[in-house]
Amino acid sequence: MRYTLLSGGKRIRPVLCIAACELVGGLDYAALPAACAVEMVHAMSLIHDDLPCIDNDDLRRGKPTCHKVFGENVAILAGDALQARAFEHVAASTKNVCPTRVVRAIVELAKSMAAEGVAGGQVMDVSSEGLSSEEGLERVELIHLHKSAALLEGAVVLGAIMGGGSDEEVERLRMFGRCVGLMGQVVDDILDVTQSTEKLRKTAGKDLVAGKLTYPKVLGVDKSKEIARKLVEDSKEILVGFDTPKVAPLFAVTNYIAGKIN
Amino acid sequence: MRYTLLSGGKRIRPVLCIAACELVGGLDYAALPAACAVEMVHAMSLIHDDLPCIDNDDLRRGKPTCHKVFGENVAILAGDALQARAFEHVAASTKNVCPTRVVRAIVELAKSMAAEGVAGGQVMDVSSEGLSSEEGLERVELIHLHKSAALLEGAVVLGAIMGGGSDEEVERLRMFGRCVGLMGQVVDDILDVTQSTEKLRKTAGKDLVAGKLTYPKVLGVDKSKEIARKLVEDSKEILVGFDTPKVAPLFAVTNYIAGKIN
């Protein structure tokens, strides 16, 4: 559990969770357990995705993957325990937030991980391997919205709930999170075909080898870059009207992700 | 998810959850989502335990195991989604229970599944394979308390919390759940060496083949039966003083489990 959770990573989801909390007027500490929980379930999804029977990856963040170090059995169980610990952490450690909001945040976290979230997206992904690019954009978008965007959306929504955001603020931030999450996956798809393993600190070209349905496969690299840029614009558009200094960290993360393909 | 969750099973945990709720004066519907959630995480633990790299079982409740039907990748992801759905269900569907109690129940459910619960117990179990019986009773008990008793304890505790039980009632029911959970695993260990695959509806003799540390391995079948009977007595002792008609379903489950080895 510690090996993967504490192996670095950019902490994009917790950063966005806390920034969303502050954007709606909350104090950072209100969203801190939620931010940690989101990172825990993210780590859990990485551990399980890297397993031989799923994406079969040996390298993650420049280190051997969890199952390479501890064995497949322990990796599966570490993932299971991390997911449970995430829910425990939000429920047990969130302070000074009305319990109704904590319960609501738990519903959102769970949805982002279940059949309509990360796990469902992974099932679509593994069952799309070998499909031709004619299967099209709609299916790639569907996979990415579940597999990747759902948890980033969840991170932002959890922050907004813990920060005391209104329903309208929560829904706007949900759309923002969805855009950024989708954009992040488009960028990942592009980097998989354009960068080296060394630079990625994970195995490059894996999607092509696995016959995954990706944006570059369906649309080519140039059109994929255009889509990523459009998603950046859309995400910023959604937050127009929010307090400018407080929106800055959310835009900074968006720009950081988008900057990788420039 | 549906294949394993709805494949029968005795529903012992949900029954105990609802009985505990009623014992402390709650109405059954208050504990219904919690009872379903406990069964969902139980099904999830079965799916993952049966995987080739863990207990490698082909048969469960008289049917092929989840990964035999859907593949290992989908089985792992179905388990992950079931765990998330369980938390979502308690949080989203519990009605007329104070949110503070719902949050407390979620903490208990999570603990029963995490490193100090089912997942931790499974790790101890897989790392104890091949250990000699001299490793002793203490280690078997430790494994069983985590791997099996934790979730049954959780079921009873969740019911007591949702039913509005006092702290003292919750703690007494926790001890009851722990006793019954431990007893259930001792009985399972005994049946694994004394019954046929047909009668068990799962592969018999698996523990012996895998070199698992079990009660019969450490103490022999007769002494294991004695321990099971002692645990039945202890569990009943714990509930002395509770309302007799409302205790009846809890005792009925205890007697049912114990009856399998008579």
mmCIF file of N, CA and C in Angstrom, chain A residues 1 44 48-49 51 53-54 72-74 76-77 80-81 83-85 87-88 91-92 99-100 102-103 106-107 110-111 113-116 119 122-123 126, chain B residues 1 44 48-49 51 53-54 72-74 76-77 80-81 83-85 87-88 91-92 99-100 102-103 106-107 110-111 113-116 119 122-123 126:
data_model
loop_
_atom_site.group_PDB
_atom_site.id
_atom_site.type_symbol
_atom_site.label_atom_id
_atom_site.label_comp_id
_atom_site.label_asym_id
_atom_site.label_seq_id
_atom_site.Cartn_x
_atom_site.Cartn_y
_atom_site.Cartn_z
ATOM 1 N N MET A 1 0.831 -1.201 0.000
ATOM 2 C CA MET A 1 0.000 0.000 0.000
ATOM 3 C C MET A 1 0.863 1.247 0.000
ATOM 4 N N MET A 44 -4.675 2.721 -5.850
ATOM 5 C CA MET A 44 -5.282 1.394 -5.938
ATOM 6 C C MET A 44 -5.586 1.025 -7.391
ATOM 7 N N HIS A 48 -3.942 -2.213 -9.590
ATOM 8 C CA HIS A 48 -4.725 -3.241 -10.269
ATOM 9 C C HIS A 48 -4.569 -3.157 -11.797
ATOM 10 N N ASP A 49 -4.504 -1.932 -12.342
ATOM 11 C CA ASP A 49 -4.338 -1.803 -13.802
ATOM 12 C C ASP A 49 -3.025 -2.414 -14.279
ATOM 13 N N LEU A 51 -1.539 -5.024 -13.253
ATOM 14 C CA LEU A 51 -1.453 -6.486 -13.110
ATOM 15 C C LEU A 51 -1.314 -7.171 -14.474
ATOM 16 N N CYS A 53 -2.837 -9.582 -15.849
ATOM 17 C CA CYS A 53 -4.056 -9.906 -16.596
ATOM 18 C C CYS A 53 -4.818 -8.654 -17.031
ATOM 19 N N ILE A 54 -4.358 -7.469 -16.633
ATOM 20 C CA ILE A 54 -5.013 -6.240 -17.098
ATOM 21 C C ILE A 54 -4.035 -5.536 -18.058
ATOM 22 N N GLU A 72 1.626 -10.940 -7.283
ATOM 23 C CA GLU A 72 0.284 -10.574 -7.722
ATOM 24 C C GLU A 72 -0.734 -10.636 -6.602
ATOM 25 N N ASN A 73 -0.643 -11.674 -5.763
ATOM 26 C CA ASN A 73 -1.644 -11.840 -4.702
ATOM 27 C C ASN A 73 -1.623 -10.645 -3.741
ATOM 28 N N VAL A 74 -0.420 -10.291 -3.287
ATOM 29 C CA VAL A 74 -0.329 -9.163 -2.345
ATOM 30 C C VAL A 74 -0.735 -7.856 -3.036
ATOM 31 N N ILE A 76 -2.997 -7.431 -5.413
ATOM 32 C CA ILE A 76 -4.461 -7.353 -5.476
ATOM 33 C C ILE A 76 -5.032 -6.968 -4.113
ATOM 34 N N LEU A 77 -4.532 -7.609 -3.067
ATOM 35 C CA LEU A 77 -5.054 -7.354 -1.720
ATOM 36 C C LEU A 77 -4.656 -5.967 -1.209
ATOM 37 N N ASP A 80 -7.141 -3.670 -2.732
ATOM 38 C CA ASP A 80 -8.425 -3.785 -2.022
ATOM 39 C C ASP A 80 -8.386 -3.017 -0.702
ATOM 40 N N ALA A 81 -7.291 -3.201 0.036
ATOM 41 C CA ALA A 81 -7.173 -2.541 1.344
ATOM 42 C C ALA A 81 -7.062 -1.025 1.183
ATOM 43 N N GLN A 83 -8.422 0.764 -1.180
ATOM 44 C CA GLN A 83 -9.738 1.323 -1.478
ATOM 45 C C GLN A 83 -10.557 1.457 -0.187
ATOM 46 N N ALA A 84 -10.532 0.410 0.636
ATOM 47 C CA ALA A 84 -11.269 0.472 1.897
ATOM 48 C C ALA A 84 -10.730 1.592 2.784
ATOM 49 N N ARG A 85 -9.395 1.696 2.853
ATOM 50 C CA ARG A 85 -8.772 2.726 3.692
ATOM 51 C C ARG A 85 -9.182 4.120 3.232
ATOM 52 N N PHE A 87 -12.058 5.112 1.944
ATOM 53 C CA PHE A 87 -13.381 5.432 2.481
ATOM 54 C C PHE A 87 -13.316 5.660 3.983
ATOM 55 N N GLU A 88 -12.520 4.839 4.662
ATOM 56 C CA GLU A 88 -12.357 5.025 6.103
ATOM 57 C C GLU A 88 -11.796 6.413 6.401
ATOM 58 N N ALA A 91 -14.309 9.214 5.965
ATOM 59 C CA ALA A 91 -15.354 9.136 6.985
ATOM 60 C C ALA A 91 -14.818 9.441 8.378
ATOM 61 N N ALA A 92 -13.615 8.968 8.679
ATOM 62 C CA ALA A 92 -13.101 9.096 10.054
ATOM 63 C C ALA A 92 -12.348 10.398 10.287
ATOM 64 N N PRO A 99 -21.905 16.267 8.696
ATOM 65 C CA PRO A 99 -21.900 14.853 8.299
ATOM 66 C C PRO A 99 -22.730 14.565 7.048
ATOM 67 N N THR A 100 -23.757 15.370 6.797
ATOM 68 C CA THR A 100 -24.541 15.178 5.569
ATOM 69 C C THR A 100 -23.659 15.376 4.341
ATOM 70 N N VAL A 102 -20.369 14.963 4.336
ATOM 71 C CA VAL A 102 -19.396 13.859 4.305
ATOM 72 C C VAL A 102 -20.023 12.645 3.613
ATOM 73 N N VAL A 103 -21.282 12.343 3.982
ATOM 74 C CA VAL A 103 -21.985 11.210 3.364
ATOM 75 C C VAL A 103 -22.119 11.427 1.846
ATOM 76 N N ILE A 106 -18.901 10.791 0.136
ATOM 77 C CA ILE A 106 -18.612 9.352 0.049
ATOM 78 C C ILE A 106 -19.369 8.736 -1.133
ATOM 79 N N VAL A 107 -20.605 9.164 -1.341
ATOM 80 C CA VAL A 107 -21.364 8.681 -2.500
ATOM 81 C C VAL A 107 -20.617 9.031 -3.795
ATOM 82 N N ALA A 110 -17.420 6.946 -4.225
ATOM 83 C CA ALA A 110 -17.754 5.567 -4.592
ATOM 84 C C ALA A 110 -18.178 5.482 -6.052
ATOM 85 N N LYS A 111 -19.010 6.426 -6.497
ATOM 86 C CA LYS A 111 -19.464 6.413 -7.893
ATOM 87 C C LYS A 111 -18.281 6.551 -8.854
ATOM 88 N N MET A 113 -15.477 5.388 -8.569
ATOM 89 C CA MET A 113 -14.670 4.163 -8.611
ATOM 90 C C MET A 113 -15.436 2.946 -9.128
ATOM 91 N N ALA A 114 -16.763 2.975 -9.107
ATOM 92 C CA ALA A 114 -17.555 1.768 -9.362
ATOM 93 C C ALA A 114 -17.794 1.538 -10.861
ATOM 94 N N ALA A 115 -18.906 0.886 -11.178
ATOM 95 C CA ALA A 115 -19.162 0.475 -12.564
ATOM 96 C C ALA A 115 -19.336 1.671 -13.498
ATOM 97 N N GLU A 116 -19.834 2.800 -12.966
ATOM 98 C CA GLU A 116 -19.972 3.985 -13.825
ATOM 99 C C GLU A 116 -18.732 4.869 -13.741
ATOM 100 N N ALA A 119 -13.629 1.509 -12.495
ATOM 101 C CA ALA A 119 -13.672 0.062 -12.738
ATOM 102 C C ALA A 119 -14.439 -0.246 -14.028
ATOM 103 N N GLN A 122 -12.289 0.634 -17.005
ATOM 104 C CA GLN A 122 -11.251 -0.365 -17.252
ATOM 105 C C GLN A 122 -11.818 -1.594 -17.966
ATOM 106 N N VAL A 123 -13.032 -1.989 -17.579
ATOM 107 C CA VAL A 123 -13.663 -3.133 -18.245
ATOM 108 C C VAL A 123 -13.896 -2.806 -19.722
ATOM 109 N N VAL A 126 -10.379 -2.921 -21.460
ATOM 110 C CA VAL A 126 -9.828 -4.250 -21.777
ATOM 111 C C VAL A 126 -10.664 -4.956 -22.845
ATOM 112 N N MET B 1 -20.385 -8.743 -11.313
ATOM 113 C CA MET B 1 -20.844 -8.286 -9.998
ATOM 114 C C MET B 1 -22.109 -9.036 -9.593
ATOM 115 N N MET B 44 -17.330 -9.535 -2.977
ATOM 116 C CA MET B 44 -16.090 -9.016 -3.542
ATOM 117 C C MET B 44 -14.881 -9.796 -3.018
ATOM 118 N N HIS B 48 -12.173 -12.115 -5.291
ATOM 119 C CA HIS B 48 -10.718 -11.936 -5.292
ATOM 120 C C HIS B 48 -9.998 -13.132 -4.667
ATOM 121 N N ASP B 49 -10.571 -13.719 -3.601
ATOM 122 C CA ASP B 49 -9.925 -14.890 -2.973
ATOM 123 C C ASP B 49 -9.828 -16.059 -3.936
ATOM 124 N N LEU B 51 -9.273 -16.071 -7.067
ATOM 125 C CA LEU B 51 -8.379 -15.857 -8.210
ATOM 126 C C LEU B 51 -7.206 -16.841 -8.204
ATOM 127 N N CYS B 53 -4.081 -16.481 -8.479
ATOM 128 C CA CYS B 53 -2.877 -16.122 -7.713
ATOM 129 C C CYS B 53 -3.151 -16.057 -6.210
ATOM 130 N N ILE B 54 -4.403 -16.225 -5.794
ATOM 131 C CA ILE B 54 -4.697 -16.257 -4.351
ATOM 132 C C ILE B 54 -5.104 -17.692 -3.998
ATOM 133 N N GLU B 72 -9.947 -13.333 -15.608
ATOM 134 C CA GLU B 72 -9.341 -12.755 -14.397
ATOM 135 C C GLU B 72 -9.455 -11.236 -14.364
ATOM 136 N N ASN B 73 -9.253 -10.593 -15.510
ATOM 137 C CA ASN B 73 -9.271 -9.129 -15.522
ATOM 138 C C ASN B 73 -10.645 -8.593 -15.100
ATOM 139 N N VAL B 74 -11.689 -9.139 -15.703
ATOM 140 C CA VAL B 74 -13.035 -8.665 -15.352
ATOM 141 C C VAL B 74 -13.372 -9.031 -13.901
ATOM 142 N N ILE B 76 -11.321 -9.218 -11.314
ATOM 143 C CA ILE B 76 -10.658 -8.251 -10.419
ATOM 144 C C ILE B 76 -11.437 -6.933 -10.411
ATOM 145 N N LEU B 77 -11.800 -6.456 -11.602
ATOM 146 C CA LEU B 77 -12.491 -5.166 -11.704
ATOM 147 C C LEU B 77 -13.917 -5.238 -11.153
ATOM 148 N N ASP B 80 -13.531 -4.858 -7.481
ATOM 149 C CA ASP B 80 -13.252 -3.451 -7.146
ATOM 150 C C ASP B 80 -14.544 -2.630 -7.185
ATOM 151 N N ALA B 81 -15.331 -2.837 -8.234
ATOM 152 C CA ALA B 81 -16.567 -2.065 -8.396
ATOM 153 C C ALA B 81 -17.581 -2.443 -7.313
ATOM 154 N N GLN B 83 -16.893 -3.388 -4.266
ATOM 155 C CA GLN B 83 -16.497 -2.743 -3.016
ATOM 156 C C GLN B 83 -16.946 -1.284 -3.017
ATOM 157 N N ALA B 84 -16.689 -0.591 -4.126
ATOM 158 C CA ALA B 84 -17.097 0.813 -4.201
ATOM 159 C C ALA B 84 -18.618 0.942 -4.083
ATOM 160 N N ARG B 85 -19.342 0.063 -4.785
ATOM 161 C CA ARG B 85 -20.804 0.099 -4.758
ATOM 162 C C ARG B 85 -21.333 -0.103 -3.342
ATOM 163 N N PHE B 87 -19.986 0.850 -0.502
ATOM 164 C CA PHE B 87 -19.895 2.111 0.246
ATOM 165 C C PHE B 87 -20.930 3.109 -0.271
ATOM 166 N N GLU B 88 -21.096 3.127 -1.585
ATOM 167 C CA GLU B 88 -22.098 4.025 -2.164
ATOM 168 C C GLU B 88 -23.482 3.684 -1.613
ATOM 169 N N ALA B 91 -24.036 4.798 1.970
ATOM 170 C CA ALA B 91 -24.075 6.258 2.061
ATOM 171 C C ALA B 91 -25.318 6.830 1.381
ATOM 172 N N ALA B 92 -25.712 6.269 0.242
ATOM 173 C CA ALA B 92 -26.793 6.880 -0.538
ATOM 174 C C ALA B 92 -28.172 6.381 -0.134
ATOM 175 N N PRO B 99 -26.986 11.166 10.048
ATOM 176 C CA PRO B 99 -25.781 11.049 9.206
ATOM 177 C C PRO B 99 -24.511 10.755 10.004
ATOM 178 N N THR B 100 -24.472 11.204 11.255
ATOM 179 C CA THR B 100 -23.299 10.907 12.084
ATOM 180 C C THR B 100 -23.147 9.392 12.259
ATOM 181 N N VAL B 102 -24.357 7.155 10.135
ATOM 182 C CA VAL B 102 -24.011 6.592 8.819
ATOM 183 C C VAL B 102 -22.497 6.685 8.608
ATOM 184 N N VAL B 103 -21.932 7.842 8.940
ATOM 185 C CA VAL B 103 -20.481 8.030 8.780
ATOM 186 C C VAL B 103 -19.726 7.029 9.667
ATOM 187 N N ILE B 106 -19.792 3.643 8.146
ATOM 188 C CA ILE B 106 -18.877 3.536 7.003
ATOM 189 C C ILE B 106 -17.444 3.299 7.482
ATOM 190 N N VAL B 107 -17.071 3.966 8.573
ATOM 191 C CA VAL B 107 -15.735 3.728 9.152
ATOM 192 C C VAL B 107 -15.596 2.253 9.538
ATOM 193 N N ALA B 110 -15.371 -0.032 6.452
ATOM 194 C CA ALA B 110 -14.057 0.096 5.816
ATOM 195 C C ALA B 110 -12.987 -0.641 6.615
ATOM 196 N N LYS B 111 -13.009 -0.485 7.937
ATOM 197 C CA LYS B 111 -12.012 -1.167 8.777
ATOM 198 C C LYS B 111 -12.118 -2.682 8.634
ATOM 199 N N MET B 113 -12.745 -4.285 6.111
ATOM 200 C CA MET B 113 -12.240 -4.727 4.810
ATOM 201 C C MET B 113 -10.758 -4.424 4.591
ATOM 202 N N ALA B 114 -10.195 -3.490 5.351
ATOM 203 C CA ALA B 114 -8.849 -2.983 5.045
ATOM 204 C C ALA B 114 -7.749 -3.854 5.665
ATOM 205 N N ALA B 115 -6.605 -3.242 5.936
ATOM 206 C CA ALA B 115 -5.432 -3.999 6.388
ATOM 207 C C ALA B 115 -5.670 -4.674 7.733
ATOM 208 N N GLU B 116 -6.509 -4.100 8.580
ATOM 209 C CA GLU B 116 -6.804 -4.742 9.867
ATOM 210 C C GLU B 116 -8.032 -5.644 9.778
ATOM 211 N N ALA B 119 -8.721 -7.914 4.005
ATOM 212 C CA ALA B 119 -7.557 -7.891 3.105
ATOM 213 C C ALA B 119 -6.280 -8.235 3.869
ATOM 214 N N GLN B 122 -6.194 -11.939 4.559
ATOM 215 C CA GLN B 122 -5.839 -12.729 3.379
ATOM 216 C C GLN B 122 -4.329 -12.698 3.122
ATOM 217 N N VAL B 123 -3.736 -11.529 3.356
ATOM 218 C CA VAL B 123 -2.276 -11.436 3.182
ATOM 219 C C VAL B 123 -1.577 -12.361 4.179
ATOM 220 N N VAL B 126 -2.113 -16.030 2.881
ATOM 221 C CA VAL B 126 -1.273 -16.487 1.762
ATOM 222 C C VAL B 126 0.196 -16.580 2.180
#
